Short mmCIF file of C-alpha atoms and ligand atoms in Angstrom, two decimals:
data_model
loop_
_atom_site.label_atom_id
_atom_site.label_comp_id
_atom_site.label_asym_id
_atom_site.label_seq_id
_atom_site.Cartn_x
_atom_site.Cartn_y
_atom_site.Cartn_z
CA UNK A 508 100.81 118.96 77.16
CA UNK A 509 99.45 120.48 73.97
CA UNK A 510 102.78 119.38 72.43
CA UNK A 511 102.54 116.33 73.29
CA UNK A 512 99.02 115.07 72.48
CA UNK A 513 99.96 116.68 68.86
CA UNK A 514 102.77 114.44 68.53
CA UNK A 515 100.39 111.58 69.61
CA UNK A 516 97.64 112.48 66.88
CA UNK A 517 100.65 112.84 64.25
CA UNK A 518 101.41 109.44 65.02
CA UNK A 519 98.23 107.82 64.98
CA UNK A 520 97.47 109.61 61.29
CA UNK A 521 100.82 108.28 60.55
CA UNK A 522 99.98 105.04 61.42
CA UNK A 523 96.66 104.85 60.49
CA UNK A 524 98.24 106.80 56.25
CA UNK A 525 100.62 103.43 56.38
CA UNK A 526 98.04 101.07 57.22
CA UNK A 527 96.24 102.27 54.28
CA UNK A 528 98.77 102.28 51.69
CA UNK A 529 100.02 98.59 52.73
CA UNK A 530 95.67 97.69 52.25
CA UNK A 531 95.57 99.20 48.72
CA UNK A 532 98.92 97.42 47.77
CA UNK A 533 97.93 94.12 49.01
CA UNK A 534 95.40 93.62 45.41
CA UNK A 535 99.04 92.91 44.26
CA UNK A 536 99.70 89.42 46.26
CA UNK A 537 96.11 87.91 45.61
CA UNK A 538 95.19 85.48 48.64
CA UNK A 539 95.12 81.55 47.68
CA UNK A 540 92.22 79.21 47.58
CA UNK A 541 90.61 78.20 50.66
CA UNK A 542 89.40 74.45 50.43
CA UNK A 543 86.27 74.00 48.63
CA UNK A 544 86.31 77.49 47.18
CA UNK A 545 84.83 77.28 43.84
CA UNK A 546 87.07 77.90 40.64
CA UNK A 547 85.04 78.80 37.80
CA UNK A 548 86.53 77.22 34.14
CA UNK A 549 86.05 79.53 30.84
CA UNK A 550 87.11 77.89 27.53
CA UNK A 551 88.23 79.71 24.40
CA UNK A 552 86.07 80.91 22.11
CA UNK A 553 85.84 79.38 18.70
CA UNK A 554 84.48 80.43 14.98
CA UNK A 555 81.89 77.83 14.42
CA UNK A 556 83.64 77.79 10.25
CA UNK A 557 86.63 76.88 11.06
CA UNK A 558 87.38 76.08 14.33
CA UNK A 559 89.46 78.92 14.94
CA UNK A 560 89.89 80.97 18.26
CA UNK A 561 88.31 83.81 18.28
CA UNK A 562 90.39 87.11 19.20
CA UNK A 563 88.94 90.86 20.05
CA UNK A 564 90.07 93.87 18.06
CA UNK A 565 93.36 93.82 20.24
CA UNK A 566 94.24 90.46 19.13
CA UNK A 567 93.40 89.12 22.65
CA UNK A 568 91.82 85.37 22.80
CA UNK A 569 88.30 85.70 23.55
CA UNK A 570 87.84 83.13 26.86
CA UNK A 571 83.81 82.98 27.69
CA UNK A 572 82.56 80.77 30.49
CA UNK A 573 82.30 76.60 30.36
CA UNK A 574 78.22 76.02 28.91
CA UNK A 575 75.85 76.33 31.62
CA UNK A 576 75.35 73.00 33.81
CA UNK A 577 71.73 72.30 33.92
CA UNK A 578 72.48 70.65 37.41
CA UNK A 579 73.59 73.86 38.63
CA UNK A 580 72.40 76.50 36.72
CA UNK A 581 75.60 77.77 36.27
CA UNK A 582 78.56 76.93 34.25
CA UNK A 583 80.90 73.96 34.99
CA UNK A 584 82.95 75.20 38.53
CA UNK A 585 85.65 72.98 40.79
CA UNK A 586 85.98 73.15 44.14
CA UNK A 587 89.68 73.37 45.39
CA UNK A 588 91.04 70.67 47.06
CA UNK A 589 87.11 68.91 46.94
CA UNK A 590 87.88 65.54 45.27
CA UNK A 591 84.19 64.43 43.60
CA UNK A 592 82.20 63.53 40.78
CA UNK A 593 80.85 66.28 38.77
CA UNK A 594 78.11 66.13 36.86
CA UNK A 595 77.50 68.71 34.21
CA UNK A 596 74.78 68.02 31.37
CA UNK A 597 74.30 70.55 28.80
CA UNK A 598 70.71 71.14 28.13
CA UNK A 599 70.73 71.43 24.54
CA UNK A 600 73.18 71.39 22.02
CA UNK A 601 72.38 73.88 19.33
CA UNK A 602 73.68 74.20 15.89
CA UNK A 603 77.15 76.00 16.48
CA UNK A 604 77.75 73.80 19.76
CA UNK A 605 77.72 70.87 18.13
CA UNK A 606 80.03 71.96 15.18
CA UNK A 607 82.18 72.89 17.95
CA UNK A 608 82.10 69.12 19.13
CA UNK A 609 82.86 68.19 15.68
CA UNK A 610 85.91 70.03 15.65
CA UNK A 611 86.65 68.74 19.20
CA UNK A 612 86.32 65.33 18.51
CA UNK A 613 88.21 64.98 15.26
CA UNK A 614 90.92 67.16 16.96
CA UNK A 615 90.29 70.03 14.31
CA UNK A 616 90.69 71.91 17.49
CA UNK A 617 91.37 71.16 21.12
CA UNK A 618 88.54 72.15 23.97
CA UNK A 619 91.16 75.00 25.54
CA UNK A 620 90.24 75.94 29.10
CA UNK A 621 91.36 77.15 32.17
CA UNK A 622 91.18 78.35 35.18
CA UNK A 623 92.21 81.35 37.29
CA UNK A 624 95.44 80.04 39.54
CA UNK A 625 94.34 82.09 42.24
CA UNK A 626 91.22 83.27 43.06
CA UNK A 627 90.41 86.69 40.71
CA UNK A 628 89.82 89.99 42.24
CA UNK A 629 86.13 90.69 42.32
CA UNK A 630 86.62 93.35 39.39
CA UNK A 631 87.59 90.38 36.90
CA UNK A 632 85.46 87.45 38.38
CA UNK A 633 82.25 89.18 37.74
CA UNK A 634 83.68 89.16 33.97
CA UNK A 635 84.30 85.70 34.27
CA UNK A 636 80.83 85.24 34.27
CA UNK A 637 79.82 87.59 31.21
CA UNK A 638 79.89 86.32 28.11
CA UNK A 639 82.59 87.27 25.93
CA UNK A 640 85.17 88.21 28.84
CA UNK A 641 88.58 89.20 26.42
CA UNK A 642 91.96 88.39 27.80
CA UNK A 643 93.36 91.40 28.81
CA UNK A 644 96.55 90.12 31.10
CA UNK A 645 98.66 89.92 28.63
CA UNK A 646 98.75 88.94 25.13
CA UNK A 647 99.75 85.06 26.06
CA UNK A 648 96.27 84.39 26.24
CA UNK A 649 96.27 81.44 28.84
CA UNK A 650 99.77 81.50 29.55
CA UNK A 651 99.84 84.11 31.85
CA UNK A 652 100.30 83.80 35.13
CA UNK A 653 96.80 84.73 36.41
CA UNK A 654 95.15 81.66 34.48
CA UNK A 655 96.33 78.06 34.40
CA UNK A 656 95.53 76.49 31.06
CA UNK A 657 93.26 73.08 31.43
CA UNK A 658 92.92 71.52 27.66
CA UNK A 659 90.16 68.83 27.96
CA UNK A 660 91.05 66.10 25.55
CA UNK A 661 87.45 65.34 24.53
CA UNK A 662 87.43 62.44 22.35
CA UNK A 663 84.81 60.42 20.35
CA UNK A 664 84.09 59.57 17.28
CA UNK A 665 82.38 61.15 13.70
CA UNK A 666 79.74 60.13 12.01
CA UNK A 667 77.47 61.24 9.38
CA UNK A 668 74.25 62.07 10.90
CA UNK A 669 75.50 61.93 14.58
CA UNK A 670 78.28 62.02 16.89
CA UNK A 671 79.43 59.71 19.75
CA UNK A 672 81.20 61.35 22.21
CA UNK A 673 83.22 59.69 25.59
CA UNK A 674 81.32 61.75 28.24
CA UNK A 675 82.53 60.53 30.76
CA UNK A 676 85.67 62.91 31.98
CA UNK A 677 88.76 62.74 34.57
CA UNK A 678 90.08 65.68 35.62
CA UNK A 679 93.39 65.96 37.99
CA UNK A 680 94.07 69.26 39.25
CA UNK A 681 97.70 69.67 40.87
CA UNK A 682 98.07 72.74 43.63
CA UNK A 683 101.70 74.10 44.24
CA UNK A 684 103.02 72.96 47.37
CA UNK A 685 101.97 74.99 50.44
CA UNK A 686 104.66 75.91 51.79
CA UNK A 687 105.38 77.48 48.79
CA UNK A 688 102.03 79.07 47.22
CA UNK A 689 99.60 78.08 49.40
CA UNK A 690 95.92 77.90 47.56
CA UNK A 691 97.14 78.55 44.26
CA UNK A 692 97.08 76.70 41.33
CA UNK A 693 100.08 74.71 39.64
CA UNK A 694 98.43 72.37 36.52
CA UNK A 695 95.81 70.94 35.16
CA UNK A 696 94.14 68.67 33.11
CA UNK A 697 90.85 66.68 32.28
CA UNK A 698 90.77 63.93 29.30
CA UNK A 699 87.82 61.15 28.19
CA UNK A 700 88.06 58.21 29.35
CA UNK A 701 87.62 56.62 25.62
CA UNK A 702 87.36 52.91 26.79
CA UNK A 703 83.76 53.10 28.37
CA UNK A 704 80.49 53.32 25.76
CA UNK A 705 80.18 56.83 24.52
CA UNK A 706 77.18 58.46 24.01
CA UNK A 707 75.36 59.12 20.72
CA UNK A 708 74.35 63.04 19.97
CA UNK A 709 72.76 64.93 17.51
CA UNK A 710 71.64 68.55 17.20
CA UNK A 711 69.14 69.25 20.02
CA UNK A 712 70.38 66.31 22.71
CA UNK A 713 71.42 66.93 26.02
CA UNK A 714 75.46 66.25 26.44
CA UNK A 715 75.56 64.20 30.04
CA UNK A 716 78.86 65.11 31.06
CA UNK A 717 80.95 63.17 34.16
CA UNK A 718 83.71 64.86 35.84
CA UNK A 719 85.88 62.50 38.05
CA UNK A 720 87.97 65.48 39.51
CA UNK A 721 91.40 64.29 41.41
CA UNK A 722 93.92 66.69 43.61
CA UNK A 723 97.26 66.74 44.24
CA UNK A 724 98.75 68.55 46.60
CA UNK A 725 102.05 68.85 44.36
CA UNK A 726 103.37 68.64 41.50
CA UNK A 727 104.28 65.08 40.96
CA UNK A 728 101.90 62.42 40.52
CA UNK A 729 101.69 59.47 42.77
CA UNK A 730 102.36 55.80 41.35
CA UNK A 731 98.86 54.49 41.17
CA UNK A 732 99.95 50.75 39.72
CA UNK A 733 100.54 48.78 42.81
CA UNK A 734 100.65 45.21 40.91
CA UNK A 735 102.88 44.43 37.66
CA UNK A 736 105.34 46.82 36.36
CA UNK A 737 104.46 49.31 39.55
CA UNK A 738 106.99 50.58 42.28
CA UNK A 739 109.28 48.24 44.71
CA UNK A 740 107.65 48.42 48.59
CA UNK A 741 109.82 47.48 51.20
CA UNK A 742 107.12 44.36 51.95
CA UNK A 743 107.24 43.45 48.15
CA UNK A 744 111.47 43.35 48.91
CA UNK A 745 110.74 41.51 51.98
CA UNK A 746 108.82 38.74 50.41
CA UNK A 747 111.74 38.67 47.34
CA UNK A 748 114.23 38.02 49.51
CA UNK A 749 112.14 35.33 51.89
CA UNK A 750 111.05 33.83 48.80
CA UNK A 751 114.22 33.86 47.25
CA UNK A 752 116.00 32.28 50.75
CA UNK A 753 112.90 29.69 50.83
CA UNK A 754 112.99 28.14 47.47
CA UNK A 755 117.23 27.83 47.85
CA UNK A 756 116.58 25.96 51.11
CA UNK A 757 114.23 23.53 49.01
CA UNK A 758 116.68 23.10 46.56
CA UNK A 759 119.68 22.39 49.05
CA UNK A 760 117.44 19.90 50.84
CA UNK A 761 115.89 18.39 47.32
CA UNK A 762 119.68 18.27 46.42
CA UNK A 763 121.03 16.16 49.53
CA UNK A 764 118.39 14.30 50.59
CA UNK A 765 117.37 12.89 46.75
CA UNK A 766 119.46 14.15 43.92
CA UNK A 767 122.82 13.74 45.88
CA UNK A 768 122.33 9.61 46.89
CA UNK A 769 120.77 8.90 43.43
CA UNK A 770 124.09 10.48 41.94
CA UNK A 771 126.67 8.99 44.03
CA UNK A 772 124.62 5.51 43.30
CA UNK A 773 124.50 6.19 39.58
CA UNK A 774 128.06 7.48 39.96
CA UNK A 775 129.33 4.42 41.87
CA UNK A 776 127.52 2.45 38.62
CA UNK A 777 129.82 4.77 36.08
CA UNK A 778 132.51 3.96 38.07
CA UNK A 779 132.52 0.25 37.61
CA UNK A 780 130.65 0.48 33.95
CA UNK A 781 133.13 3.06 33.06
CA UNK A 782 136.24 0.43 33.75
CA UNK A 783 133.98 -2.38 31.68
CA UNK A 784 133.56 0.56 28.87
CA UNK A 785 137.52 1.69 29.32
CA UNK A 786 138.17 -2.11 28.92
CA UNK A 787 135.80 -1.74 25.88
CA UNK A 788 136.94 1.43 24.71
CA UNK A 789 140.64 1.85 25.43
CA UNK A 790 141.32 -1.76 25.32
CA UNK A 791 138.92 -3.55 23.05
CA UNK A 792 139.57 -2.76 20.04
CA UNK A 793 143.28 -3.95 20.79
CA UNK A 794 142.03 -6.93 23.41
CA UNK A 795 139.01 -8.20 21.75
CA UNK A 796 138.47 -10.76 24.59
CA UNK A 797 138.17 -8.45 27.40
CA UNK A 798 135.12 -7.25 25.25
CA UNK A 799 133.30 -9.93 24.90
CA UNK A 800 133.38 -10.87 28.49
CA UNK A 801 132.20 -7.14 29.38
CA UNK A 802 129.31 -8.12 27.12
CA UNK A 803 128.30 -11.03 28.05
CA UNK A 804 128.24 -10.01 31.66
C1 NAG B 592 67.33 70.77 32.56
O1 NAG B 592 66.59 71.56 33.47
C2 NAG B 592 65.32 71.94 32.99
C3 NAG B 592 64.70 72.85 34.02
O2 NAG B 592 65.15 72.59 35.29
C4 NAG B 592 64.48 70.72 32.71
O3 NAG B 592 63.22 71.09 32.18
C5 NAG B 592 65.19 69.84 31.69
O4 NAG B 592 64.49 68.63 31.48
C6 NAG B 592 66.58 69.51 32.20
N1 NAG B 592 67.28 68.79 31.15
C7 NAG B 592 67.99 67.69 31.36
C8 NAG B 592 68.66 67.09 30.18
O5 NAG B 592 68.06 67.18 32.46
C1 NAG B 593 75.69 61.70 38.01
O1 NAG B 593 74.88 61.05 37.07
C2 NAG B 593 74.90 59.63 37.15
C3 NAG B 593 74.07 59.10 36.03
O2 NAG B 593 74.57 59.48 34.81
C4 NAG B 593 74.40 59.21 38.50
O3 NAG B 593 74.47 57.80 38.62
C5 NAG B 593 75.24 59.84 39.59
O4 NAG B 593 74.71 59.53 40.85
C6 NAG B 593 75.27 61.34 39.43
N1 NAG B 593 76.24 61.88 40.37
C7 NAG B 593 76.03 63.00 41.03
C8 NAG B 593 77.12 63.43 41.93
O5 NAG B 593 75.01 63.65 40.90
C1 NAG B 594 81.75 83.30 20.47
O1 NAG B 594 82.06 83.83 19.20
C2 NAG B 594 80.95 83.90 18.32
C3 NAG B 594 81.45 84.33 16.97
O2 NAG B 594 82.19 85.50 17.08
C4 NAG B 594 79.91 84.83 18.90
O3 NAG B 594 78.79 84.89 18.03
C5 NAG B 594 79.48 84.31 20.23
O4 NAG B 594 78.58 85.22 20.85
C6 NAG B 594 80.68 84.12 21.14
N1 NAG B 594 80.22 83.45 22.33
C7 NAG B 594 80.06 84.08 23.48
C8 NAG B 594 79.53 83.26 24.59
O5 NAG B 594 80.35 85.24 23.60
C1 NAG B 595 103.78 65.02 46.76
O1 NAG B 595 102.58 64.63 47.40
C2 NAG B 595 102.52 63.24 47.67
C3 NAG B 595 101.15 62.94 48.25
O2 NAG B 595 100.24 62.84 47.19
C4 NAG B 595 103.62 62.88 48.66
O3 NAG B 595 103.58 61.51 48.93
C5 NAG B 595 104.96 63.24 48.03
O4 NAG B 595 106.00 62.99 48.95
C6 NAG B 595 104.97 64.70 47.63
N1 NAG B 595 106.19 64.94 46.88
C7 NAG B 595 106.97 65.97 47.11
C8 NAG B 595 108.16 66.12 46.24
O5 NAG B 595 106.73 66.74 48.01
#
């Protein structure tokens, strides 16, 4: 009896030892995104001289956290999966900010973000938020795995007491498939949308940014062109081919009932002026007679 409630507590503590281990491995496979779980974006760090990244005694890129939003409080975050506008003003642009837009804009240096592919464990989120997080995944910077690079494109234009800048942003966000990573994070992108009217800054201005943010659930993008130039739908084939049997059907009939008659008539009229010609022609020269009767009729 004694034996056997022994065995019994062996196996419990054996269970219970496995159990355990499998719970402190399982930091290795981080879980995915749940919808509308907010991804935080952190850009590289930049001297304000140069434009250069900025890289920590280990020569690790220096990533700190998008500016702060002033419609949130906190910096710029996506939601996964949440397709919506964004908006994200930055209160004030100080000195070094806007030399940083300088550099942006006359693409002395790209606006480098990204954004973790799957959600971090709590120990490197909170750094997310610090300033002046370092890289330490690996030496790639942004290429590692745990990131997924997203360069904003900012664009506008230089001038000499001020800068115009296209504020308004898209930003398309692809997930891997989920049946293979579910949650997780395959690309991403954001760029100006340089047609509209951009706005005019100087040092101490707010900087009304516009995210349009767009998912997709893959990897490939959709064909968004539906009119000229875009992809053949079975209805577009449909109509071809009605069109196509619709406008031969007006030809046949245009053909027999008024092109056909007038040629047989006009033929008919060859027929008999050819003979008066061939009299003219084959003949005439030799039987000037024949000619002049042709003529005269
Ligand atoms: C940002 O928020 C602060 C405080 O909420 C407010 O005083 C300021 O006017 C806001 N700035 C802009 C550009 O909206
Ligand atoms: C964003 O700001 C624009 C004005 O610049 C406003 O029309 C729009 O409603 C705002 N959108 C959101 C989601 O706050
Ligand atoms: C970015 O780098 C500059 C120059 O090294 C530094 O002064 C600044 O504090 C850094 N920014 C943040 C948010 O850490
Ligand atoms: C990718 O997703 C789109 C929906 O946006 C779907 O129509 C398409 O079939 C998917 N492509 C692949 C290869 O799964």
């Amino acid at each position: 009896m004694l034996d056997r409630l022994s065995f019994i507590i062996r196996l419990v503590v054996a269970f219970y030892t496995a159990l355990a281990c499998a719970a402190e491995q399982e930091p290795l496979v981080l879980p995915g995104y749940k919808v509308g779980q907010s991804i935080p974006v952190s850009c590289l760090n930049r001297t304000i001289d140069t434009g250069e990244h900025i890289t920590d005694a280990e020569g690790q890129l220096s990533y700190i956290p998008f500016p702060t939003c002033n419609e949130t409080g906190r910096p710029l975050e996506l939601l996964f999966g949440v397709e919506k506008d964004i908006n994200c003003t930055i209160d004030f642009i100080d000195d070094p900010f806007f030399h940083l837009l300088e550099f942006y804009v006359h693409n002395d240096a790209p606006l480098t973000c990204r954004i973790p592919t799957k959600p971090l464990p709590p120990s490197l989120l909170v750094k997310e938020f610090e300033a002046g997080t370092t890289d330490n995944t690996d030496g790639q910077g942004s290429l590692s795995e745990v990131y997924t690079p997203m360069i904003v494109a900012l664009t506008g234009t230089l001038q000499l007491s001020h800068l115009h800048v296209s504020t308004n942003l898209n930003v398309l966000v692809h997930a891997a498939p989920r049946a293979i990573a579910p949650g997780t994070i395959a690309a991403a992108t954001a760029y100006s949308i340089s047609r509209e009217p951009p706005t005019r800054i100087v040092i101490g201005d707010s900087l009304p940014l516009r995210f349009s943010v767009r998912w997709y659930p893959n990897t490939s993008l959709p064909s968004g062109w539906a009119g000229v130039g875009g992809h053949l739908t079975f209805s577009t084939l449909v109509y071809c081919i009605l069109s196509a049997l619709a406008s031969a059907a007006i030809c046949v009939a245009y053909f027999r009932g008024v092109e056909l008659p007038r040629r047989l008539k006009s033929h008919g009229k060859d027929r008999l002026g050819g003979m008066e010609r061939g009299g003219l022609g084959g003949y005439g020269i030799v039987n000037g007679y024949g000619y002049s009767i042709g003529k005269r009729d």
